[in-house]
Amino acid sequence: LDGRQFSYLTVMSDKLVPVARTDAEGKPLFSLLQALQPGASSVPYLAFSHSMALGRLVEDHLAHNPHAPRLQRVVECDSADAHYEYVQKGLGVAWLPWSMVFADCKAQRLALAGDARMEVRFDVRLYRPKRRLGPLAEALWQTVTLR
């Protein structure tokens, strides 16, 4: 958005990380690093639809990443919660927010399926036009910017 017309507040920063369900030894069922080896098969990929900002972030990252493995799109949907369930069922690798999967990775229910080269950092921002808004919207903006 044009910075001359809009201002924003960064609510939080996070990163999308590729995760997979773990096996009995606590290792990911699918590994993006192994998929980079010559002759390796593609990894089942749980993709966000292109209409979602998270999906566009991941797709752009993969398109411009020389370390991107071969992926086979097996599921495409609009919900991070659905991807989270599909990963838990062992259907493939999904890029999910670290804030969403941290506890599962710590408990070894899920594991990182790639290294830092596969992470996608992002900010969650609240935008508003610089022009004056209605009283309720202005009060909300004042409340969130004072914290």
Steps between C-alpha positions, in 0.01 A plus 500: 500500500612851426676639808377850414138389546524224761671442831540170682579339829700176515304270730749214500777333303507129429637253249353223290693177551468170313378234741408133481371240740769305683578132486560280806853643533382862496627568147278657231315253277597720204824695461556784258875456543487136389284603205793712376715191448546374141233245408283581802126494458285806546356588840120510552414867539198642682456835328300809581282623217634793300225722639663496845787734588681213675476295180645782292786541750593131482461473122715811443764367739511162325508657153807710590681253725783303335472244782130428443435127476266325262153507648186312403187702581263253668264739680410863443273693734443838663539406865814483713297298751418241232866479398592452864260203522627351172861526620405328826345216294829459311372607157802715413697818568335836560642844567329613820557792737766419761270645766247230407734197496768585757340297783449197274862515383620527859284197594634314190154448350616709202850574374660753271521347153762746376766740617511879535524539119140380480358746757290796391492796738199729506335779697135523599397862452193708566452767230288813493456791265669819617181697445267542796271203564178472696506542880493126575783421256708790635443382858607146405817630331583711806452198724726267300774759445525586870596149608 
